[in-house]
CSV table of C-alpha atoms in Angstrom, one decimal:
chain,number,residue,atom,x,y,z
A,1,UNK,CA,-38.4,-2.6,-3.8
A,2,UNK,CA,-35.4,-0.4,-4.5
A,3,UNK,CA,-33.4,-1.3,-7.6
A,4,UNK,CA,-30.0,-2.9,-7.0
A,5,UNK,CA,-27.1,-0.5,-7.6
A,6,UNK,CA,-24.5,-2.0,-9.9
A,7,UNK,CA,-21.3,-1.2,-11.8
A,8,UNK,CA,-19.3,-3.1,-14.3
A,9,UNK,CA,-15.6,-4.1,-14.3
A,10,UNK,CA,-14.0,-1.7,-16.8
A,11,UNK,CA,-11.2,-3.7,-18.3
A,12,UNK,CA,-9.2,-7.0,-18.3
A,13,UNK,CA,-10.2,-10.6,-18.1
A,14,UNK,CA,-13.4,-10.0,-16.2
A,15,UNK,CA,-14.4,-6.9,-18.2
A,16,UNK,CA,-18.1,-6.4,-18.3
A,17,UNK,CA,-18.9,-8.5,-15.2
A,18,UNK,CA,-21.6,-6.7,-13.2
A,19,UNK,CA,-20.6,-5.9,-9.6
A,20,UNK,CA,-23.3,-5.2,-7.0
A,21,UNK,CA,-22.8,-2.3,-4.7
A,22,UNK,CA,-24.0,-2.1,-1.0
A,23,UNK,CA,-26.5,0.5,0.0
A,24,UNK,CA,-25.1,4.0,-0.1
A,25,UNK,CA,-25.8,4.4,3.6
A,26,UNK,CA,-23.2,1.7,4.2
A,27,UNK,CA,-20.4,2.6,1.8
A,28,UNK,CA,-19.9,4.9,-1.2
A,29,UNK,CA,-18.5,3.6,-4.5
A,30,UNK,CA,-15.5,5.1,-6.1
A,31,UNK,CA,-16.4,7.0,-9.3
A,32,UNK,CA,-15.5,5.3,-12.6
A,33,UNK,CA,-13.4,8.4,-13.6
A,34,UNK,CA,-11.3,8.0,-10.4
A,35,UNK,CA,-10.8,4.2,-11.1
A,36,UNK,CA,-9.9,4.8,-14.7
A,37,UNK,CA,-7.2,7.4,-13.8
A,38,UNK,CA,-5.8,5.2,-11.0
A,39,UNK,CA,-5.5,2.1,-13.2
A,40,UNK,CA,-4.0,4.2,-16.1
A,41,UNK,CA,-1.3,5.3,-13.6
A,42,UNK,CA,-0.4,1.8,-12.5
A,43,UNK,CA,-1.6,-0.3,-15.4
A,44,UNK,CA,1.5,-2.4,-16.1
A,45,UNK,CA,2.9,-2.4,-12.6
A,46,UNK,CA,-0.2,-4.1,-11.2
A,47,UNK,CA,0.4,-7.3,-13.2
A,48,UNK,CA,1.4,-10.2,-10.9
A,49,UNK,CA,1.3,-7.8,-7.9
A,50,UNK,CA,-0.5,-8.2,-4.6
A,51,UNK,CA,-3.2,-5.6,-3.9
A,52,UNK,CA,-4.8,-4.7,-0.5
A,53,UNK,CA,-8.1,-2.9,-0.6
A,54,UNK,CA,-8.8,-1.4,2.9
A,55,UNK,CA,-12.4,-0.5,3.6
A,56,UNK,CA,-13.4,-2.6,0.6
A,57,UNK,CA,-17.1,-2.2,0.4
A,58,UNK,CA,-18.2,-4.0,-2.8
A,59,UNK,CA,-14.5,-4.8,-3.6
A,60,UNK,CA,-14.8,-3.0,-7.0
A,61,UNK,CA,-11.3,-1.6,-6.9
A,62,UNK,CA,-9.6,-4.9,-5.8
A,63,UNK,CA,-11.6,-6.8,-8.4
A,64,UNK,CA,-10.7,-4.3,-11.1
A,65,UNK,CA,-7.1,-4.9,-10.1
A,66,UNK,CA,-7.6,-8.7,-10.3
A,67,UNK,CA,-9.2,-8.3,-13.7
A,68,UNK,CA,-6.2,-6.3,-14.9
A,69,UNK,CA,-3.7,-8.9,-13.8
A,70,UNK,CA,-3.0,-8.6,-10.1
A,71,UNK,CA,-2.3,-12.0,-8.6
A,72,UNK,CA,-3.7,-11.8,-5.1
A,73,UNK,CA,-6.2,-9.4,-3.6
A,74,UNK,CA,-6.7,-8.8,0.1
A,75,UNK,CA,-10.1,-7.3,1.0
A,76,UNK,CA,-10.7,-5.6,4.4
A,77,UNK,CA,-14.3,-4.8,5.4
A,78,UNK,CA,-16.3,-4.7,8.6
A,79,UNK,CA,-19.9,-4.0,7.5
A,80,UNK,CA,-22.1,-7.1,7.3
A,81,UNK,CA,-24.2,-6.0,4.3
A,82,UNK,CA,-21.0,-4.9,2.4
A,83,UNK,CA,-19.4,-8.3,3.2
A,84,UNK,CA,-22.4,-10.2,1.7
A,85,UNK,CA,-22.1,-8.1,-1.5
A,86,UNK,CA,-18.3,-8.5,-1.6
A,87,UNK,CA,-18.6,-12.3,-1.4
A,88,UNK,CA,-21.2,-12.3,-4.3
A,89,UNK,CA,-18.9,-10.1,-6.4
A,90,UNK,CA,-15.8,-12.3,-5.7
A,91,UNK,CA,-17.7,-15.4,-6.7
A,92,UNK,CA,-18.1,-14.0,-10.2
A,93,UNK,CA,-14.3,-13.6,-10.7
A,94,UNK,CA,-11.5,-15.8,-9.2
A,95,UNK,CA,-12.2,-16.6,-5.5
A,96,UNK,CA,-9.0,-18.6,-5.2
A,97,UNK,CA,-7.0,-15.3,-5.7
A,98,UNK,CA,-9.0,-13.4,-3.0
A,99,UNK,CA,-8.7,-13.2,0.8
A,100,UNK,CA,-11.3,-11.5,2.9
A,101,UNK,CA,-10.4,-10.0,6.3
A,102,UNK,CA,-13.7,-9.5,8.1
A,103,UNK,CA,-13.9,-6.9,10.9
A,104,UNK,CA,-12.2,-3.7,11.8
A,105,UNK,CA,-9.6,-2.7,9.3
A,106,UNK,CA,-7.4,-1.0,11.9
A,107,UNK,CA,-7.4,-4.2,14.0
A,108,UNK,CA,-6.9,-6.6,11.0
A,109,UNK,CA,-4.1,-4.7,9.2
A,110,UNK,CA,-1.6,-6.6,11.3
A,111,UNK,CA,-2.8,-10.0,9.9
A,112,UNK,CA,-2.4,-8.7,6.4
A,113,UNK,CA,1.1,-7.5,7.1
A,114,UNK,CA,2.0,-10.8,8.7
A,115,UNK,CA,0.6,-12.6,5.6
A,116,UNK,CA,2.6,-10.5,3.2
A,117,UNK,CA,5.8,-11.0,5.3
A,118,UNK,CA,5.2,-14.7,5.3
A,119,UNK,CA,5.0,-14.6,1.5
A,120,UNK,CA,8.0,-12.3,1.5
A,121,UNK,CA,6.2,-10.0,-0.9
A,122,UNK,CA,4.9,-6.4,-1.1
A,123,UNK,CA,1.6,-5.0,-2.2
A,124,UNK,CA,-0.3,-1.9,-3.3
A,125,UNK,CA,-2.4,-0.5,-0.5
A,126,UNK,CA,-5.6,1.3,-1.7
A,127,UNK,CA,-7.1,3.2,1.2
A,128,UNK,CA,-10.6,4.7,0.8
A,129,UNK,CA,-11.8,5.3,4.4
A,130,UNK,CA,-15.4,6.4,5.2
A,131,UNK,CA,-15.6,10.2,5.0
A,132,UNK,CA,-14.9,11.8,8.4
A,133,UNK,CA,-18.2,13.7,8.2
A,134,UNK,CA,-20.0,10.3,8.8
A,135,UNK,CA,-21.1,9.7,12.4
A,136,UNK,CA,-18.6,7.6,14.4
A,137,UNK,CA,-15.8,8.4,11.9
A,138,UNK,CA,-14.7,11.8,13.0
A,139,UNK,CA,-11.1,10.6,13.8
A,140,UNK,CA,-10.8,8.3,10.8
A,141,UNK,CA,-8.1,10.3,9.1
A,142,UNK,CA,-5.9,10.4,12.2
A,143,UNK,CA,-6.3,6.6,12.6
A,144,UNK,CA,-5.5,6.2,8.9
A,145,UNK,CA,-2.3,8.2,9.0
A,146,UNK,CA,-1.2,6.3,12.1
A,147,UNK,CA,-1.9,3.0,10.2
A,148,UNK,CA,0.2,4.2,7.2
A,149,UNK,CA,3.1,5.3,9.5
A,150,UNK,CA,3.2,1.8,10.9
A,151,UNK,CA,3.2,0.0,7.5
A,152,UNK,CA,6.6,-1.8,7.2
A,153,UNK,CA,8.6,-0.6,4.1
A,154,UNK,CA,9.2,-4.3,3.2
A,155,UNK,CA,5.5,-4.9,2.4
A,156,UNK,CA,4.7,-1.6,0.6
A,157,UNK,CA,5.0,-1.0,-3.1
A,158,UNK,CA,2.7,2.1,-3.2
A,159,UNK,CA,0.0,3.6,-1.0
A,160,UNK,CA,-3.0,5.2,-2.7
A,161,UNK,CA,-5.5,7.3,-0.6
A,162,UNK,CA,-8.9,8.2,-2.0
A,163,UNK,CA,-10.1,11.1,0.1
A,164,UNK,CA,-12.3,14.3,0.1
A,165,UNK,CA,-10.6,16.9,-2.0
A,166,UNK,CA,-10.9,19.4,1.0
A,167,UNK,CA,-8.8,17.2,3.2
A,168,UNK,CA,-5.2,18.4,3.5
A,169,UNK,CA,-3.0,15.4,3.8
A,170,UNK,CA,0.6,15.9,5.0
A,171,UNK,CA,3.3,15.6,2.3
A,172,UNK,CA,5.0,13.0,4.4
A,173,UNK,CA,3.4,10.2,6.5
A,174,UNK,CA,6.1,8.3,8.4
A,175,UNK,CA,8.6,7.0,5.9
A,176,UNK,CA,6.3,7.7,2.9
A,177,UNK,CA,6.3,10.8,0.8
A,178,UNK,CA,3.4,12.1,-1.4
A,179,UNK,CA,4.6,11.8,-5.0
A,180,UNK,CA,1.4,12.8,-6.8
A,181,UNK,CA,-2.1,14.1,-6.2
A,182,UNK,CA,-5.0,14.3,-8.6
A,183,UNK,CA,-8.4,16.0,-8.1
A,184,UNK,CA,-11.7,14.7,-9.5
A,185,UNK,CA,-14.2,17.3,-8.2
A,186,UNK,CA,-15.0,16.4,-4.6
A,187,UNK,CA,-12.7,13.3,-4.6
A,188,UNK,CA,-8.9,13.2,-4.8
A,189,UNK,CA,-6.3,10.5,-5.1
A,190,UNK,CA,-3.0,10.9,-3.3
A,191,UNK,CA,0.0,8.6,-4.0
A,192,UNK,CA,2.6,7.9,-1.3
A,193,UNK,CA,5.8,5.9,-1.6
A,194,UNK,CA,9.1,5.4,0.0
A,195,UNK,CA,11.5,8.1,-1.3
């Protein structure tokens, strides 16, 4: 039997908790170095903030945000196996602070926006779509930029995209401008916010 793949929460109140990861054929996990850099960038801003993790997989980024003081996490995932793992991981932290939106992220984003508007609050949006080289995901980046263009300014604090370093993202997507990009080998993080 294959050994379960795991990673630990790096910092905060759930530091050291072991998170399970879905099979690599389903999702890929963000590297620790990428996570570390991202959370160093937003470390104090995330406290008491809302955080939306699109294409959540195991939920490792959202749960790291929760551990570091974010107040509410919105997870969005479609894959059944990944959802099972996500639920197990949430159960080890603070389920009351987590909301899971099951199904297609592009279809469900409207519900998350509605929820944030009802709360009259904004959120960090962490977007780590499946790489476009995967079967069935050839148009994923086009759909992702369309989704970002449609995000209402009132609900967005910051948009973070984790993507293949070779992908050339525009410097502006709708009302959002890229303010920073950082490379980590084959993976890059790009930050977009309202100018």
